mmCIF file of C-alpha atoms and ligand atoms in Angstrom:
data_model
loop_
_atom_site.group_PDB
_atom_site.id
_atom_site.type_symbol
_atom_site.label_atom_id
_atom_site.label_comp_id
_atom_site.label_asym_id
_atom_site.label_seq_id
_atom_site.Cartn_x
_atom_site.Cartn_y
_atom_site.Cartn_z
ATOM 1 C CA UNK A 14 29.294 -28.605 20.389
ATOM 2 C CA UNK A 15 30.441 -24.690 20.416
ATOM 3 C CA UNK A 16 28.845 -21.517 18.145
ATOM 4 C CA UNK A 17 31.047 -19.005 16.219
ATOM 5 C CA UNK A 18 30.995 -15.719 17.960
ATOM 6 C CA UNK A 19 31.185 -14.136 14.873
ATOM 7 C CA UNK A 20 28.475 -15.085 12.765
ATOM 8 C CA UNK A 21 26.268 -17.580 15.311
ATOM 9 C CA UNK A 22 26.381 -21.066 12.882
ATOM 10 C CA UNK A 23 27.266 -24.160 15.255
ATOM 11 C CA UNK A 24 31.098 -24.758 14.506
ATOM 12 C CA UNK A 25 32.316 -28.094 12.999
ATOM 13 C CA UNK A 26 35.185 -29.045 11.205
ATOM 14 C CA UNK A 27 33.601 -31.681 8.501
ATOM 15 C CA UNK A 28 32.268 -30.176 5.180
ATOM 16 C CA UNK A 29 33.925 -27.073 4.212
ATOM 17 C CA UNK A 30 30.852 -25.620 2.241
ATOM 18 C CA UNK A 31 28.218 -25.654 5.143
ATOM 19 C CA UNK A 32 27.719 -22.900 7.632
ATOM 20 C CA UNK A 33 30.423 -22.652 10.908
ATOM 21 C CA UNK A 34 32.991 -24.566 9.220
ATOM 22 C CA UNK A 35 36.120 -24.408 10.641
ATOM 23 C CA UNK A 36 39.441 -26.256 10.837
ATOM 24 C CA UNK A 37 40.008 -26.137 14.140
ATOM 25 C CA UNK A 38 37.282 -26.405 16.666
ATOM 26 C CA UNK A 39 38.954 -24.963 19.597
ATOM 27 C CA UNK A 40 38.893 -21.590 17.961
ATOM 28 C CA UNK A 41 36.015 -19.352 18.686
ATOM 29 C CA UNK A 42 35.503 -18.187 14.819
ATOM 30 C CA UNK A 43 34.967 -20.217 12.066
ATOM 31 C CA UNK A 44 36.285 -19.517 8.499
ATOM 32 C CA UNK A 45 34.017 -17.507 6.664
ATOM 33 C CA UNK A 46 33.902 -15.325 9.514
ATOM 34 C CA UNK A 47 37.918 -15.236 10.077
ATOM 35 C CA UNK A 48 37.960 -14.137 6.489
ATOM 36 C CA UNK A 49 35.158 -11.507 6.783
ATOM 37 C CA UNK A 50 37.108 -10.024 9.365
ATOM 38 C CA UNK A 51 40.294 -10.112 8.457
ATOM 39 C CA UNK A 52 40.542 -10.138 5.049
ATOM 40 C CA UNK A 53 37.099 -8.742 3.674
ATOM 41 C CA UNK A 54 36.758 -12.139 1.676
ATOM 42 C CA UNK A 55 32.774 -12.284 1.985
ATOM 43 C CA UNK A 56 31.566 -16.277 1.140
ATOM 44 C CA UNK A 57 27.348 -16.274 -0.096
ATOM 45 C CA UNK A 58 25.530 -18.196 2.641
ATOM 46 C CA UNK A 59 21.675 -18.537 2.398
ATOM 47 C CA UNK A 60 19.962 -17.999 5.631
ATOM 48 C CA UNK A 61 16.546 -16.065 5.752
ATOM 49 C CA UNK A 62 15.986 -14.828 9.107
ATOM 50 C CA UNK A 63 12.064 -15.270 8.548
ATOM 51 C CA UNK A 64 11.341 -18.293 10.332
ATOM 52 C CA UNK A 65 13.197 -16.998 14.051
ATOM 53 C CA UNK A 66 10.664 -14.910 14.109
ATOM 54 C CA UNK A 67 7.803 -16.961 14.823
ATOM 55 C CA UNK A 68 10.426 -18.387 18.254
ATOM 56 C CA UNK A 69 10.161 -14.615 19.129
ATOM 57 C CA UNK A 70 6.727 -13.978 18.724
ATOM 58 C CA UNK A 71 6.334 -17.157 21.081
ATOM 59 C CA UNK A 72 7.943 -14.497 23.541
ATOM 60 C CA UNK A 73 6.914 -11.568 25.312
ATOM 61 C CA UNK A 74 10.315 -9.475 24.877
ATOM 62 C CA UNK A 75 11.257 -6.234 23.285
ATOM 63 C CA UNK A 76 11.902 -6.737 20.254
ATOM 64 C CA UNK A 77 14.342 -3.401 18.816
ATOM 65 C CA UNK A 78 13.150 -3.235 14.614
ATOM 66 C CA UNK A 79 16.585 -2.079 13.351
ATOM 67 C CA UNK A 80 15.927 -0.452 9.559
ATOM 68 C CA UNK A 81 17.812 2.531 7.716
ATOM 69 C CA UNK A 82 16.167 4.589 4.551
ATOM 70 C CA UNK A 83 16.594 1.817 2.105
ATOM 71 C CA UNK A 84 15.145 -0.559 4.007
ATOM 72 C CA UNK A 85 11.776 1.116 5.266
ATOM 73 C CA UNK A 86 9.165 -0.887 3.094
ATOM 74 C CA UNK A 87 10.231 -4.220 4.219
ATOM 75 C CA UNK A 88 8.589 -2.861 7.709
ATOM 76 C CA UNK A 89 4.870 -4.785 6.996
ATOM 77 C CA UNK A 90 6.600 -7.531 5.790
ATOM 78 C CA UNK A 91 7.176 -8.161 9.607
ATOM 79 C CA UNK A 92 4.736 -10.067 11.943
ATOM 80 C CA UNK A 93 4.886 -10.259 15.588
ATOM 81 C CA UNK A 94 2.934 -9.474 18.743
ATOM 82 C CA UNK A 95 5.735 -8.550 20.669
ATOM 83 C CA UNK A 96 6.419 -4.645 22.148
ATOM 84 C CA UNK A 97 8.985 -3.110 19.575
ATOM 85 C CA UNK A 98 11.404 -0.491 19.481
ATOM 86 C CA UNK A 99 11.783 0.856 15.983
ATOM 87 C CA UNK A 100 15.206 1.951 15.482
ATOM 88 C CA UNK A 101 16.301 3.642 12.585
ATOM 89 C CA UNK A 102 19.565 3.771 12.316
ATOM 90 C CA UNK A 103 22.614 5.343 10.340
ATOM 91 C CA UNK A 104 21.620 8.489 10.743
ATOM 92 C CA UNK A 105 25.165 9.542 9.230
ATOM 93 C CA UNK A 106 24.096 8.832 5.872
ATOM 94 C CA UNK A 107 20.610 10.278 5.592
ATOM 95 C CA UNK A 108 21.370 14.348 4.024
ATOM 96 C CA UNK A 109 21.909 16.356 7.229
ATOM 97 C CA UNK A 110 18.758 18.686 7.319
ATOM 98 C CA UNK A 111 16.605 15.867 8.072
ATOM 99 C CA UNK A 112 13.358 16.690 10.837
ATOM 100 C CA UNK A 113 14.187 13.323 13.028
ATOM 101 C CA UNK A 114 10.783 13.326 13.856
ATOM 102 C CA UNK A 115 9.162 14.047 10.376
ATOM 103 C CA UNK A 116 10.772 10.950 9.403
ATOM 104 C CA UNK A 117 9.830 9.382 12.358
ATOM 105 C CA UNK A 118 6.505 10.001 12.476
ATOM 106 C CA UNK A 119 6.076 9.237 8.374
ATOM 107 C CA UNK A 120 6.875 5.327 9.418
ATOM 108 C CA UNK A 121 3.753 3.836 10.236
ATOM 109 C CA UNK A 122 3.526 0.151 10.932
ATOM 110 C CA UNK A 123 0.992 -2.442 12.484
ATOM 111 C CA UNK A 124 3.308 -3.718 14.715
ATOM 112 C CA UNK A 125 3.027 -2.948 18.448
ATOM 113 C CA UNK A 126 5.255 -0.204 18.418
ATOM 114 C CA UNK A 127 6.579 1.407 22.001
ATOM 115 C CA UNK A 128 9.517 4.129 20.722
ATOM 116 C CA UNK A 129 10.873 5.415 17.490
ATOM 117 C CA UNK A 130 14.615 7.031 17.556
ATOM 118 C CA UNK A 131 17.043 7.207 14.949
ATOM 119 C CA UNK A 132 20.775 6.058 15.934
ATOM 120 C CA UNK A 133 23.715 5.847 13.752
ATOM 121 C CA UNK A 134 26.562 2.784 14.944
ATOM 122 C CA UNK A 135 29.522 4.608 13.337
ATOM 123 C CA UNK A 136 29.233 8.113 15.158
ATOM 124 C CA UNK A 137 27.938 6.682 18.067
ATOM 125 C CA UNK A 138 24.765 8.853 17.722
ATOM 126 C CA UNK A 139 21.802 8.817 20.518
ATOM 127 C CA UNK A 140 23.186 5.474 21.642
ATOM 128 C CA UNK A 141 22.550 6.269 25.430
ATOM 129 C CA UNK A 142 19.112 7.370 24.782
ATOM 130 C CA UNK A 143 18.550 3.648 22.881
ATOM 131 C CA UNK A 144 20.269 2.547 26.308
ATOM 132 C CA UNK A 145 17.602 4.618 28.032
ATOM 133 C CA UNK A 146 14.784 3.517 26.089
ATOM 134 C CA UNK A 147 15.587 0.159 26.741
ATOM 135 C CA UNK A 148 16.126 -0.434 29.492
ATOM 136 C CA UNK A 149 12.627 1.422 30.683
ATOM 137 C CA UNK A 150 10.470 -0.647 27.449
ATOM 138 C CA UNK A 151 12.003 -4.452 28.253
ATOM 139 C CA UNK A 152 9.887 -7.040 29.681
ATOM 140 C CA UNK A 153 12.807 -9.072 31.024
ATOM 141 C CA UNK A 154 16.917 -8.917 30.482
ATOM 142 C CA UNK A 155 16.324 -10.580 26.823
ATOM 143 C CA UNK A 156 16.301 -7.937 24.064
ATOM 144 C CA UNK A 157 16.082 -9.355 20.457
ATOM 145 C CA UNK A 158 17.219 -7.613 17.388
ATOM 146 C CA UNK A 159 15.910 -7.604 14.212
ATOM 147 C CA UNK A 160 15.026 -6.426 10.539
ATOM 148 C CA UNK A 161 16.118 -7.236 7.064
ATOM 149 C CA UNK A 162 19.322 -8.704 6.027
ATOM 150 C CA UNK A 163 22.346 -5.209 6.403
ATOM 151 C CA UNK A 164 20.412 -2.990 8.146
ATOM 152 C CA UNK A 165 23.441 -2.961 10.536
ATOM 153 C CA UNK A 166 22.043 -4.927 13.935
ATOM 154 C CA UNK A 167 25.645 -6.544 14.571
ATOM 155 C CA UNK A 168 27.070 -3.360 14.129
ATOM 156 C CA UNK A 169 24.433 -1.918 16.935
ATOM 157 C CA UNK A 170 25.220 -4.757 19.053
ATOM 158 C CA UNK A 171 28.912 -4.364 18.944
ATOM 159 C CA UNK A 172 28.433 -0.817 19.660
ATOM 160 C CA UNK A 173 26.758 -1.851 22.838
ATOM 161 C CA UNK A 174 28.999 -4.512 23.911
ATOM 162 C CA UNK A 175 31.936 -1.036 23.338
ATOM 163 C CA UNK A 176 30.109 0.878 25.548
ATOM 164 C CA UNK A 177 28.398 -0.665 28.310
ATOM 165 C CA UNK A 178 29.764 -4.283 28.059
ATOM 166 C CA UNK A 179 32.880 -6.233 28.214
ATOM 167 C CA UNK A 180 34.474 -5.235 24.758
ATOM 168 C CA UNK A 181 35.654 -8.698 24.124
ATOM 169 C CA UNK A 182 33.555 -10.482 21.373
ATOM 170 C CA UNK A 183 33.021 -8.937 18.617
ATOM 171 C CA UNK A 184 30.591 -9.941 15.895
ATOM 172 C CA UNK A 185 31.016 -10.390 12.273
ATOM 173 C CA UNK A 186 29.669 -7.525 9.657
ATOM 174 C CA UNK A 187 29.761 -6.488 6.648
ATOM 175 C CA UNK A 188 28.047 -4.894 3.184
ATOM 176 C CA UNK A 189 26.842 -8.580 1.801
ATOM 177 C CA UNK A 190 23.328 -9.635 2.465
ATOM 178 C CA UNK A 191 23.299 -12.994 5.356
ATOM 179 C CA UNK A 192 26.266 -12.465 7.301
ATOM 180 C CA UNK A 193 24.716 -13.700 10.702
ATOM 181 C CA UNK A 194 23.838 -17.075 10.155
ATOM 182 C CA UNK A 195 22.031 -17.806 13.724
ATOM 183 C CA UNK A 196 20.973 -16.164 17.028
ATOM 184 C CA UNK A 197 23.872 -14.696 18.965
ATOM 185 C CA UNK A 198 23.752 -13.516 22.942
ATOM 186 C CA UNK A 199 25.484 -11.127 23.536
ATOM 187 C CA UNK A 200 25.223 -10.277 28.015
ATOM 188 C CA UNK A 201 25.774 -6.506 27.750
ATOM 189 C CA UNK A 202 25.682 -6.074 31.073
ATOM 190 C CA UNK A 203 23.671 -8.035 34.435
ATOM 191 C CA UNK A 204 20.483 -6.653 33.305
ATOM 192 C CA UNK A 205 20.156 -7.211 29.306
ATOM 193 C CA UNK A 206 21.074 -9.599 26.880
ATOM 194 C CA UNK A 207 21.092 -8.541 23.803
ATOM 195 C CA UNK A 208 19.960 -11.316 20.989
ATOM 196 C CA UNK A 209 21.251 -10.948 17.630
ATOM 197 C CA UNK A 210 19.331 -12.783 14.400
ATOM 198 C CA UNK A 211 20.279 -13.259 10.722
ATOM 199 C CA UNK A 212 18.350 -10.817 8.730
ATOM 200 C CA UNK A 213 15.420 -11.365 7.069
ATOM 201 C CA UNK A 214 16.397 -11.257 2.962
ATOM 202 C CA UNK A 215 14.921 -8.397 1.350
ATOM 203 C CA UNK A 216 13.409 -10.339 -1.804
ATOM 204 C CA UNK A 217 13.907 -8.700 -4.905
ATOM 205 C CA UNK A 218 16.914 -6.873 -3.759
ATOM 206 C CA UNK A 219 19.625 -5.220 -6.398
ATOM 207 C CA UNK A 220 22.265 -6.378 -3.386
ATOM 208 C CA UNK A 221 21.234 -10.264 -3.856
ATOM 209 C CA UNK A 222 22.312 -9.510 -8.148
ATOM 210 C CA UNK A 223 24.859 -7.486 -7.861
ATOM 211 C CA UNK A 224 28.931 -8.072 -8.144
ATOM 212 C CA UNK A 225 31.298 -7.369 -5.763
ATOM 213 C CA UNK A 226 32.428 -4.119 -7.948
ATOM 214 C CA UNK A 227 28.832 -2.839 -8.720
ATOM 215 C CA UNK A 228 28.017 -3.495 -4.741
ATOM 216 C CA UNK A 229 30.601 -0.951 -3.847
ATOM 217 C CA UNK A 230 29.020 2.173 -5.125
ATOM 218 C CA UNK A 231 25.291 1.247 -4.751
ATOM 219 C CA UNK A 232 26.373 0.853 -0.617
ATOM 220 C CA UNK A 233 26.273 3.979 0.474
ATOM 221 C CA UNK A 234 29.905 4.933 2.832
ATOM 222 C CA UNK A 235 28.653 8.910 2.593
ATOM 223 C CA UNK A 236 26.372 11.314 3.616
ATOM 224 C CA UNK A 237 23.751 11.138 0.611
ATOM 225 C CA UNK A 238 23.269 13.667 -1.142
ATOM 226 C CA UNK A 239 19.741 14.246 -2.733
ATOM 227 C CA UNK A 240 20.357 14.459 -6.725
ATOM 228 C CA UNK A 241 17.252 16.729 -8.373
ATOM 229 C CA UNK A 242 16.485 16.208 -11.751
ATOM 230 C CA UNK A 243 13.691 18.893 -13.582
ATOM 231 C CA UNK A 244 12.422 16.996 -16.746
ATOM 232 C CA UNK A 245 10.655 19.376 -19.102
ATOM 233 C CA UNK A 246 10.470 17.462 -22.368
ATOM 234 C CA UNK A 247 10.843 13.486 -22.811
ATOM 235 C CA UNK A 248 14.394 11.895 -21.735
ATOM 236 C CA UNK A 249 16.656 9.053 -20.839
ATOM 237 C CA UNK A 250 18.386 8.833 -17.757
ATOM 238 C CA UNK A 251 21.147 6.055 -17.116
ATOM 239 C CA UNK A 252 21.940 4.743 -13.474
ATOM 240 C CA UNK A 253 25.482 3.781 -13.846
ATOM 241 C CA UNK A 254 24.868 0.867 -16.398
ATOM 242 C CA UNK A 255 21.894 -0.587 -14.403
ATOM 243 C CA UNK A 256 19.287 0.856 -14.647
ATOM 244 C CA UNK A 257 17.263 2.964 -17.311
ATOM 245 C CA UNK A 258 14.792 5.503 -16.572
ATOM 246 C CA UNK A 259 12.545 7.144 -19.564
ATOM 247 C CA UNK A 260 10.116 10.394 -18.603
ATOM 248 C CA UNK A 261 8.374 12.958 -20.201
ATOM 249 C CA UNK A 262 8.122 15.459 -17.179
ATOM 250 C CA UNK A 263 8.071 15.776 -13.698
ATOM 251 C CA UNK A 264 10.828 16.573 -10.935
ATOM 252 C CA UNK A 265 12.690 13.749 -9.757
ATOM 253 C CA UNK A 266 14.543 13.491 -6.458
ATOM 254 C CA UNK A 267 17.084 10.907 -6.445
ATOM 255 C CA UNK A 268 17.769 9.292 -2.778
ATOM 256 C CA UNK A 269 21.183 6.684 -3.935
ATOM 257 C CA UNK A 270 24.647 6.570 -3.341
ATOM 258 C CA UNK A 271 26.512 9.268 -4.784
ATOM 259 C CA UNK A 272 29.099 7.164 -5.908
ATOM 260 C CA UNK A 273 26.555 6.091 -8.829
ATOM 261 C CA UNK A 274 26.597 8.147 -11.664
ATOM 262 C CA UNK A 275 23.578 9.260 -13.000
ATOM 263 C CA UNK A 276 23.568 10.778 -16.816
ATOM 264 C CA UNK A 277 21.336 12.253 -18.738
ATOM 265 C CA UNK A 278 20.090 11.952 -22.712
ATOM 266 C CA UNK A 279 17.745 13.533 -24.963
ATOM 267 C CA UNK A 280 17.901 10.678 -27.811
ATOM 268 C CA UNK A 281 19.352 7.793 -26.275
ATOM 269 C CA UNK A 282 17.650 4.895 -28.423
ATOM 270 C CA UNK A 283 18.499 1.314 -27.077
ATOM 271 C CA UNK A 284 21.140 1.634 -23.901
ATOM 272 C CA UNK A 285 19.704 -1.150 -21.264
ATOM 273 C CA UNK A 286 16.408 -1.252 -23.077
ATOM 274 C CA UNK A 287 16.801 -5.462 -23.040
ATOM 275 C CA UNK A 288 16.228 -4.888 -19.241
ATOM 276 C CA UNK A 289 12.707 -5.146 -17.449
ATOM 277 C CA UNK A 290 10.662 -2.346 -17.845
ATOM 278 C CA UNK A 291 7.571 -1.185 -15.425
ATOM 279 C CA UNK A 292 5.379 1.787 -16.293
ATOM 280 C CA UNK A 293 4.240 4.719 -14.081
ATOM 281 C CA UNK A 294 2.080 7.418 -14.499
ATOM 282 C CA UNK A 295 0.902 10.958 -13.055
ATOM 283 C CA UNK A 296 3.094 10.192 -9.984
ATOM 284 C CA UNK A 297 3.049 13.062 -6.972
ATOM 285 C CA UNK A 298 5.002 12.685 -3.845
ATOM 286 C CA UNK A 299 5.194 8.737 -4.352
ATOM 287 C CA UNK A 300 8.541 7.092 -3.831
ATOM 288 C CA UNK A 301 9.786 5.099 -6.227
ATOM 289 C CA UNK A 302 11.937 2.426 -4.470
ATOM 290 C CA UNK A 303 14.676 -0.147 -6.141
ATOM 291 C CA UNK A 304 15.119 -3.063 -3.557
ATOM 292 C CA UNK A 305 18.101 -2.500 -2.103
ATOM 293 C CA UNK A 306 19.463 0.535 -4.061
ATOM 294 C CA UNK A 307 17.074 3.726 -3.058
ATOM 295 C CA UNK A 308 14.395 5.396 -3.699
ATOM 296 C CA UNK A 309 13.294 8.312 -6.170
ATOM 297 C CA UNK A 310 10.864 10.839 -4.186
ATOM 298 C CA UNK A 311 8.837 12.419 -7.284
ATOM 299 C CA UNK A 312 6.349 15.333 -8.043
ATOM 300 C CA UNK A 313 4.359 15.562 -10.880
ATOM 301 C CA UNK A 314 5.437 12.757 -12.835
ATOM 302 C CA UNK A 315 4.013 11.478 -16.397
ATOM 303 C CA UNK A 316 4.751 8.842 -17.954
ATOM 304 C CA UNK A 317 7.443 7.117 -16.189
ATOM 305 C CA UNK A 318 9.722 4.174 -17.643
ATOM 306 C CA UNK A 319 11.940 1.771 -15.519
ATOM 307 C CA UNK A 320 13.793 -0.644 -16.510
ATOM 308 C CA UNK A 321 16.115 -2.941 -14.283
ATOM 309 C CA UNK A 322 17.619 -6.251 -13.565
ATOM 310 C CA UNK A 323 14.320 -9.120 -13.757
ATOM 311 C CA UNK A 324 15.605 -10.055 -10.177
ATOM 312 C CA UNK A 325 15.271 -6.359 -9.075
ATOM 313 C CA UNK A 326 12.022 -5.225 -7.159
ATOM 314 C CA UNK A 327 10.698 -1.878 -7.899
ATOM 315 C CA UNK A 328 7.790 -1.089 -5.406
ATOM 316 C CA UNK A 329 5.525 2.261 -5.260
ATOM 317 C CA UNK A 330 5.280 3.455 -1.474
ATOM 318 C CA UNK A 331 4.095 6.804 0.486
ATOM 319 C CA UNK A 332 6.839 9.052 0.659
ATOM 320 C CA UNK A 333 9.176 9.257 3.690
ATOM 321 C CA UNK A 334 10.774 12.239 3.012
HETATM 322 N N1 LIG B 12 27.146 4.508 7.549
HETATM 323 C C1 LIG B 12 26.845 3.751 8.235
HETATM 324 N N2 LIG B 12 26.805 2.191 7.814
HETATM 325 C C2 LIG B 12 26.965 1.175 9.252
HETATM 326 C C3 LIG B 12 25.707 1.868 10.449
HETATM 327 N N3 LIG B 12 25.672 0.738 10.938
HETATM 328 C C4 LIG B 12 26.157 -0.235 10.324
HETATM 329 N N4 LIG B 12 27.102 0.246 8.848
HETATM 330 C C5 LIG B 12 27.171 -0.222 7.625
HETATM 331 O O1 LIG B 12 26.118 -1.512 7.169
HETATM 332 C C6 LIG B 12 26.533 -2.685 6.523
HETATM 333 C C7 LIG B 12 25.938 -3.904 7.452
HETATM 334 O O2 LIG B 12 26.204 -3.696 8.419
HETATM 335 P P1 LIG B 12 26.085 -5.318 9.579
HETATM 336 O O3 LIG B 12 25.963 -4.825 11.276
HETATM 337 O O4 LIG B 12 26.539 -6.346 9.143
HETATM 338 O O5 LIG B 12 24.506 -5.576 9.362
HETATM 339 P P2 LIG B 12 23.491 -6.965 9.960
HETATM 340 O O6 LIG B 12 21.901 -6.147 9.674
HETATM 341 O O7 LIG B 12 23.706 -7.351 10.819
HETATM 342 O O8 LIG B 12 23.434 -7.701 8.359
HETATM 343 P P3 LIG B 12 22.738 -9.222 8.516
HETATM 344 O O9 LIG B 12 23.473 -9.776 9.509
HETATM 345 O O10 LIG B 12 22.995 -9.614 7.712
HETATM 346 O O11 LIG B 12 21.529 -9.338 8.722
HETATM 347 C C8 LIG B 12 28.140 -2.372 7.598
HETATM 348 O O12 LIG B 12 28.954 -2.357 6.040
HETATM 349 C C9 LIG B 12 28.363 -1.780 8.557
HETATM 350 O O13 LIG B 12 29.557 -0.851 8.487
HETATM 351 C C10 LIG B 12 26.181 3.198 10.461
HETATM 352 O O14 LIG B 12 25.585 3.336 11.843
HETATM 353 N N5 LIG B 12 26.567 4.001 9.722
HETATM 354 MG MG1 LIG B 13 24.492 -9.398 11.077
#
């Protein structure tokens, strides 16, 4: 049986509701990948990449742990003993003025990190440097690419295939969670085989509960310009009918897609108060992470209430910016 070149699922023509379905077994792509690649139609699949980590852990092969600005908090959930290169991708979405080395130094981890680098697959930024780093650190010809779903693992491998490989196959990519469904080996050259893995699901991410229309606003496509709001007297801040914040005092800096509208009010009584409430007090230089949506950097913040969908988790993390 052969595998779909787009998502890695075993091709089958028996059950349309199972992964890997195709009408014609001689085709290289399953129906789902064909539709994502050609019509931008996405079908949800329930695959969590966590189970592959145990297998990878049994090898001593080099691992690329891919993260982006909104997924840094997920690194601590990865447990492997392999040597790891931390690949911080989507540089094109970061505010231009950010110091990459400072950002990387703030990302600390229990993993066996042998290198850290910031790249952008979209702009081909520092991809050659990553290639050289991999060639320096790899233990065998096999290098695994892991990380949370939608961090850009498959896009990165496609860039490697395009830049250094034979350019004839393309892994399916999409802004939706769980696009890759099984391991996919891509031979880049005689000395390097990259293995794509299904992303690890970030439990409590807004991406899993957002509608297609909401997703378009939430997933950033352009450089994120932080929005600063200074509160001197109690105010309500509403983020695009998704999130309500009541705050008494302090400075809040919003790092999220600028397609999301952030509005402030002095006397907003009821809007979104039916959502789940979290309370924080006395925040200084900590980030309030709204999983999948972004984070809010804080300075001297007093009495902060945030209301979100009950399936979305809020975390308090050390500031990374
Ligand atoms: N702006 C920008 N977007 C990127 C970059 N790399 C990937 N993306 C986008 O991020 C989204 C997810 O990319 P994928 O490559 O499918 O992510 P993945 O990690 O393979 O996701 P799963 O297979 O679900 O685990 C897509 O919409 C990509 O276009 C980048 O360097 N810059
Ligand atoms: Mg993928």
